[in-house]
Amino acid sequence: DVKVTQSSRYLVKRTGEKVFLECVQDMDHENMFWYRQDPGLGLRLIYFSYDVKMKEKGDIPEGYSVSREKKERFSLILESASTNQTSMYLCASSPDRGAFFGQGTRLTVV
Amino acid sequence: RKEVEQDPGPFNVPEGATVAFNCTYSNSASQSFFWYRQDCRKEPKLLMSVYSSGNEDGRFTAQLNRASQYISLLIRDSKLSDSATYLCVVSQNTGGFKTIFGAGTRLFVKA
């Protein structure tokens, strides 16, 4: 079974903090994704990566950056957390198409 | 315009009913299509891929119409356990496979 692991299920951070969300997959997948999910808006793509050190902006990259130094790990960085970044963050990985998800990180910025 | 659009519902149906969801996508270069299911407070999980010839998996039938750029999911003989949000998903080859999700359609199946 594919395993995608996100480092935290729940996280509370203060406004202005730098936040790191970590995601690791164990299936040697090329593609990895970060989404955020909000009520009524569904899943929105923040960034994705199709290879080590490669990254592409999704639909809502503002306020976020990513890092992919190793194939199995894809990190999402909130440079200066704001309250409008309170959301459920979902990481996914994919061999070529479709996606397998981690369990999600519910981030609250206060 | 969103890249992938779905009717948000909710769809409220009795057990045993047949229910159909539609989804439209805007990028004609899209190559792969899927339906995912998401239960409350859980991550989305792949339900089925959608092929040009149409495909069936038990009570579930998925179809793709490339000319009109829409995909559909038909659920026959609905069960209580089918209650969930159904997400339409489209992948595009942009070097890697950019995977875009629709906002989802909520289904409630009632006894």
PDB file of C-alpha atoms in Angstrom, chain B:
ATOM      1  CA  ARG B   1     -13.678  30.070 -14.765  1.00  0.00           C
ATOM      2  CA  LYS B   2     -12.598  27.107 -12.652  1.00  0.00           C
ATOM      3  CA  GLU B   3     -10.626  24.398 -14.403  1.00  0.00           C
ATOM      4  CA  VAL B   4     -12.873  21.684 -13.027  1.00  0.00           C
ATOM      5  CA  GLU B   5     -16.495  22.384 -12.127  1.00  0.00           C
ATOM      6  CA  GLN B   6     -19.028  20.237 -10.332  1.00  0.00           C
ATOM      7  CA  ASP B   7     -22.525  20.763  -9.008  1.00  0.00           C
ATOM      8  CA  PRO B   8     -21.909  21.115  -5.243  1.00  0.00           C
ATOM      9  CA  GLY B   9     -25.255  19.520  -4.348  1.00  0.00           C
ATOM     10  CA  PRO B  10     -26.117  18.244  -1.877  1.00  0.00           C
ATOM     11  CA  PHE B  11     -27.933  15.369  -3.497  1.00  0.00           C
ATOM     12  CA  ASN B  12     -30.397  13.749  -1.111  1.00  0.00           C
ATOM     13  CA  VAL B  13     -31.596  10.375  -2.367  1.00  0.00           C
ATOM     14  CA  PRO B  14     -33.364   7.342  -0.869  1.00  0.00           C
ATOM     15  CA  GLU B  15     -31.658   3.988  -0.618  1.00  0.00           C
ATOM     16  CA  GLY B  16     -31.885   2.093  -3.881  1.00  0.00           C
ATOM     17  CA  ALA B  17     -32.013   5.216  -6.042  1.00  0.00           C
ATOM     18  CA  THR B  18     -29.809   5.881  -9.038  1.00  0.00           C
ATOM     19  CA  VAL B  19     -27.861   9.108  -8.890  1.00  0.00           C
ATOM     20  CA  ALA B  20     -25.644  10.797 -11.477  1.00  0.00           C
ATOM     21  CA  PHE B  21     -22.932  13.400 -11.050  1.00  0.00           C
ATOM     22  CA  ASN B  22     -21.498  15.479 -13.840  1.00  0.00           C
ATOM     23  CA  CYS B  23     -18.274  17.391 -14.043  1.00  0.00           C
ATOM     24  CA  THR B  24     -16.873  19.712 -16.717  1.00  0.00           C
ATOM     25  CA  TYR B  25     -13.251  20.627 -17.334  1.00  0.00           C
ATOM     26  CA  SER B  26     -11.871  23.579 -19.245  1.00  0.00           C
ATOM     27  CA  ASN B  27      -8.468  22.406 -20.493  1.00  0.00           C
ATOM     28  CA  SER B  28      -8.866  20.325 -23.634  1.00  0.00           C
ATOM     29  CA  ALA B  29      -5.294  19.039 -23.178  1.00  0.00           C
ATOM     30  CA  SER B  30      -6.340  17.174 -20.022  1.00  0.00           C
ATOM     31  CA  GLN B  31      -5.285  13.579 -20.262  1.00  0.00           C
ATOM     32  CA  SER B  32      -6.435  11.582 -17.276  1.00  0.00           C
ATOM     33  CA  PHE B  33      -9.676  11.619 -15.373  1.00  0.00           C
ATOM     34  CA  PHE B  34     -10.766  10.182 -12.055  1.00  0.00           C
ATOM     35  CA  TRP B  35     -13.481  10.126  -9.461  1.00  0.00           C
ATOM     36  CA  TYR B  36     -12.462  10.302  -5.808  1.00  0.00           C
ATOM     37  CA  ARG B  37     -14.562   9.801  -2.711  1.00  0.00           C
ATOM     38  CA  GLN B  38     -14.052  11.770   0.476  1.00  0.00           C
ATOM     39  CA  ASP B  39     -15.705  10.872   3.759  1.00  0.00           C
ATOM     40  CA  CYS B  40     -16.218  13.476   6.468  1.00  0.00           C
ATOM     41  CA  ARG B  41     -12.908  14.457   8.117  1.00  0.00           C
ATOM     42  CA  LYS B  42     -10.956  12.001   5.989  1.00  0.00           C
ATOM     43  CA  GLU B  43      -8.601  12.371   3.060  1.00  0.00           C
ATOM     44  CA  PRO B  44      -9.879  11.775  -0.502  1.00  0.00           C
ATOM     45  CA  LYS B  45      -9.456   8.275  -1.861  1.00  0.00           C
ATOM     46  CA  LEU B  46      -9.459   7.085  -5.437  1.00  0.00           C
ATOM     47  CA  LEU B  47     -12.825   5.611  -6.409  1.00  0.00           C
ATOM     48  CA  MET B  48     -12.189   4.893 -10.063  1.00  0.00           C
ATOM     49  CA  SER B  49     -10.366   6.055 -13.150  1.00  0.00           C
ATOM     50  CA  VAL B  50     -12.403   7.222 -16.124  1.00  0.00           C
ATOM     51  CA  TYR B  51     -11.601   5.877 -19.566  1.00  0.00           C
ATOM     52  CA  SER B  52     -12.707   7.112 -22.960  1.00  0.00           C
ATOM     53  CA  SER B  53     -14.654   3.924 -23.586  1.00  0.00           C
ATOM     54  CA  GLY B  54     -16.454   4.239 -20.253  1.00  0.00           C
ATOM     55  CA  ASN B  55     -15.927   1.833 -17.418  1.00  0.00           C
ATOM     56  CA  GLU B  56     -17.921   0.102 -14.739  1.00  0.00           C
ATOM     57  CA  ASP B  57     -17.065  -1.149 -11.284  1.00  0.00           C
ATOM     58  CA  GLY B  58     -19.980  -2.877  -9.624  1.00  0.00           C
ATOM     59  CA  ARG B  59     -22.702  -0.282  -9.035  1.00  0.00           C
ATOM     60  CA  PHE B  60     -20.501   2.548 -10.306  1.00  0.00           C
ATOM     61  CA  THR B  61     -20.208   3.619 -13.949  1.00  0.00           C
ATOM     62  CA  ALA B  62     -17.915   6.384 -15.162  1.00  0.00           C
ATOM     63  CA  GLN B  63     -17.970   7.990 -18.584  1.00  0.00           C
ATOM     64  CA  LEU B  64     -15.894  10.541 -20.418  1.00  0.00           C
ATOM     65  CA  ASN B  65     -16.993  12.806 -23.236  1.00  0.00           C
ATOM     66  CA  ARG B  66     -13.879  14.500 -24.610  1.00  0.00           C
ATOM     67  CA  ALA B  67     -15.733  16.470 -27.260  1.00  0.00           C
ATOM     68  CA  SER B  68     -17.933  18.153 -24.657  1.00  0.00           C
ATOM     69  CA  GLN B  69     -15.245  18.038 -21.955  1.00  0.00           C
ATOM     70  CA  TYR B  70     -17.274  16.416 -19.259  1.00  0.00           C
ATOM     71  CA  ILE B  71     -17.135  13.296 -17.181  1.00  0.00           C
ATOM     72  CA  SER B  72     -19.902  11.584 -15.283  1.00  0.00           C
ATOM     73  CA  LEU B  73     -20.372   9.142 -12.441  1.00  0.00           C
ATOM     74  CA  LEU B  74     -23.486   7.008 -12.104  1.00  0.00           C
ATOM     75  CA  ILE B  75     -24.264   5.178  -8.882  1.00  0.00           C
ATOM     76  CA  ARG B  76     -26.975   2.519  -9.086  1.00  0.00           C
ATOM     77  CA  ASP B  77     -28.859   1.006  -6.155  1.00  0.00           C
ATOM     78  CA  SER B  78     -27.510   3.590  -3.697  1.00  0.00           C
ATOM     79  CA  LYS B  79     -26.502   2.377  -0.227  1.00  0.00           C
ATOM     80  CA  LEU B  80     -26.343   4.331   3.005  1.00  0.00           C
ATOM     81  CA  SER B  81     -22.587   3.814   2.910  1.00  0.00           C
ATOM     82  CA  ASP B  82     -22.367   5.723  -0.387  1.00  0.00           C
ATOM     83  CA  SER B  83     -22.985   8.964   1.533  1.00  0.00           C
ATOM     84  CA  ALA B  84     -19.845  11.022   0.966  1.00  0.00           C
ATOM     85  CA  THR B  85     -18.438  13.802  -1.169  1.00  0.00           C
ATOM     86  CA  TYR B  86     -17.495  12.813  -4.710  1.00  0.00           C
ATOM     87  CA  LEU B  87     -14.636  14.687  -6.306  1.00  0.00           C
ATOM     88  CA  CYS B  88     -13.992  14.961 -10.004  1.00  0.00           C
ATOM     89  CA  VAL B  89     -10.278  14.978 -10.833  1.00  0.00           C
ATOM     90  CA  VAL B  90      -8.377  15.884 -13.969  1.00  0.00           C
ATOM     91  CA  SER B  91      -4.661  15.477 -14.683  1.00  0.00           C
ATOM     92  CA  GLN B  92      -2.691  17.458 -17.242  1.00  0.00           C
ATOM     93  CA  ASN B  93       0.837  16.733 -18.423  1.00  0.00           C
ATOM     94  CA  THR B  94       2.821  19.902 -17.853  1.00  0.00           C
ATOM     95  CA  GLY B  95       6.173  18.191 -17.437  1.00  0.00           C
ATOM     96  CA  GLY B  96       4.752  16.459 -14.426  1.00  0.00           C
ATOM     97  CA  PHE B  97       1.113  15.505 -13.966  1.00  0.00           C
ATOM     98  CA  LYS B  98      -0.686  18.523 -12.599  1.00  0.00           C
ATOM     99  CA  THR B  99      -3.733  17.149 -10.810  1.00  0.00           C
ATOM    100  CA  ILE B 100      -6.746  19.409 -10.364  1.00  0.00           C
ATOM    101  CA  PHE B 101      -9.724  18.613  -8.157  1.00  0.00           C
ATOM    102  CA  GLY B 102     -13.276  19.801  -8.456  1.00  0.00           C
ATOM    103  CA  ALA B 103     -14.888  21.211  -5.315  1.00  0.00           C
ATOM    104  CA  GLY B 104     -16.917  18.029  -4.873  1.00  0.00           C
ATOM    105  CA  THR B 105     -20.551  16.973  -4.854  1.00  0.00           C
ATOM    106  CA  ARG B 106     -22.063  16.002  -1.537  1.00  0.00           C
ATOM    107  CA  LEU B 107     -24.304  12.906  -1.530  1.00  0.00           C
ATOM    108  CA  PHE B 108     -26.643  11.901   1.282  1.00  0.00           C
ATOM    109  CA  VAL B 109     -28.343   8.535   0.966  1.00  0.00           C
ATOM    110  CA  LYS B 110     -31.234   8.109   3.378  1.00  0.00           C
ATOM    111  CA  ALA B 111     -33.088   5.016   4.573  1.00  0.00           C
TER     112      ALA B 111
END
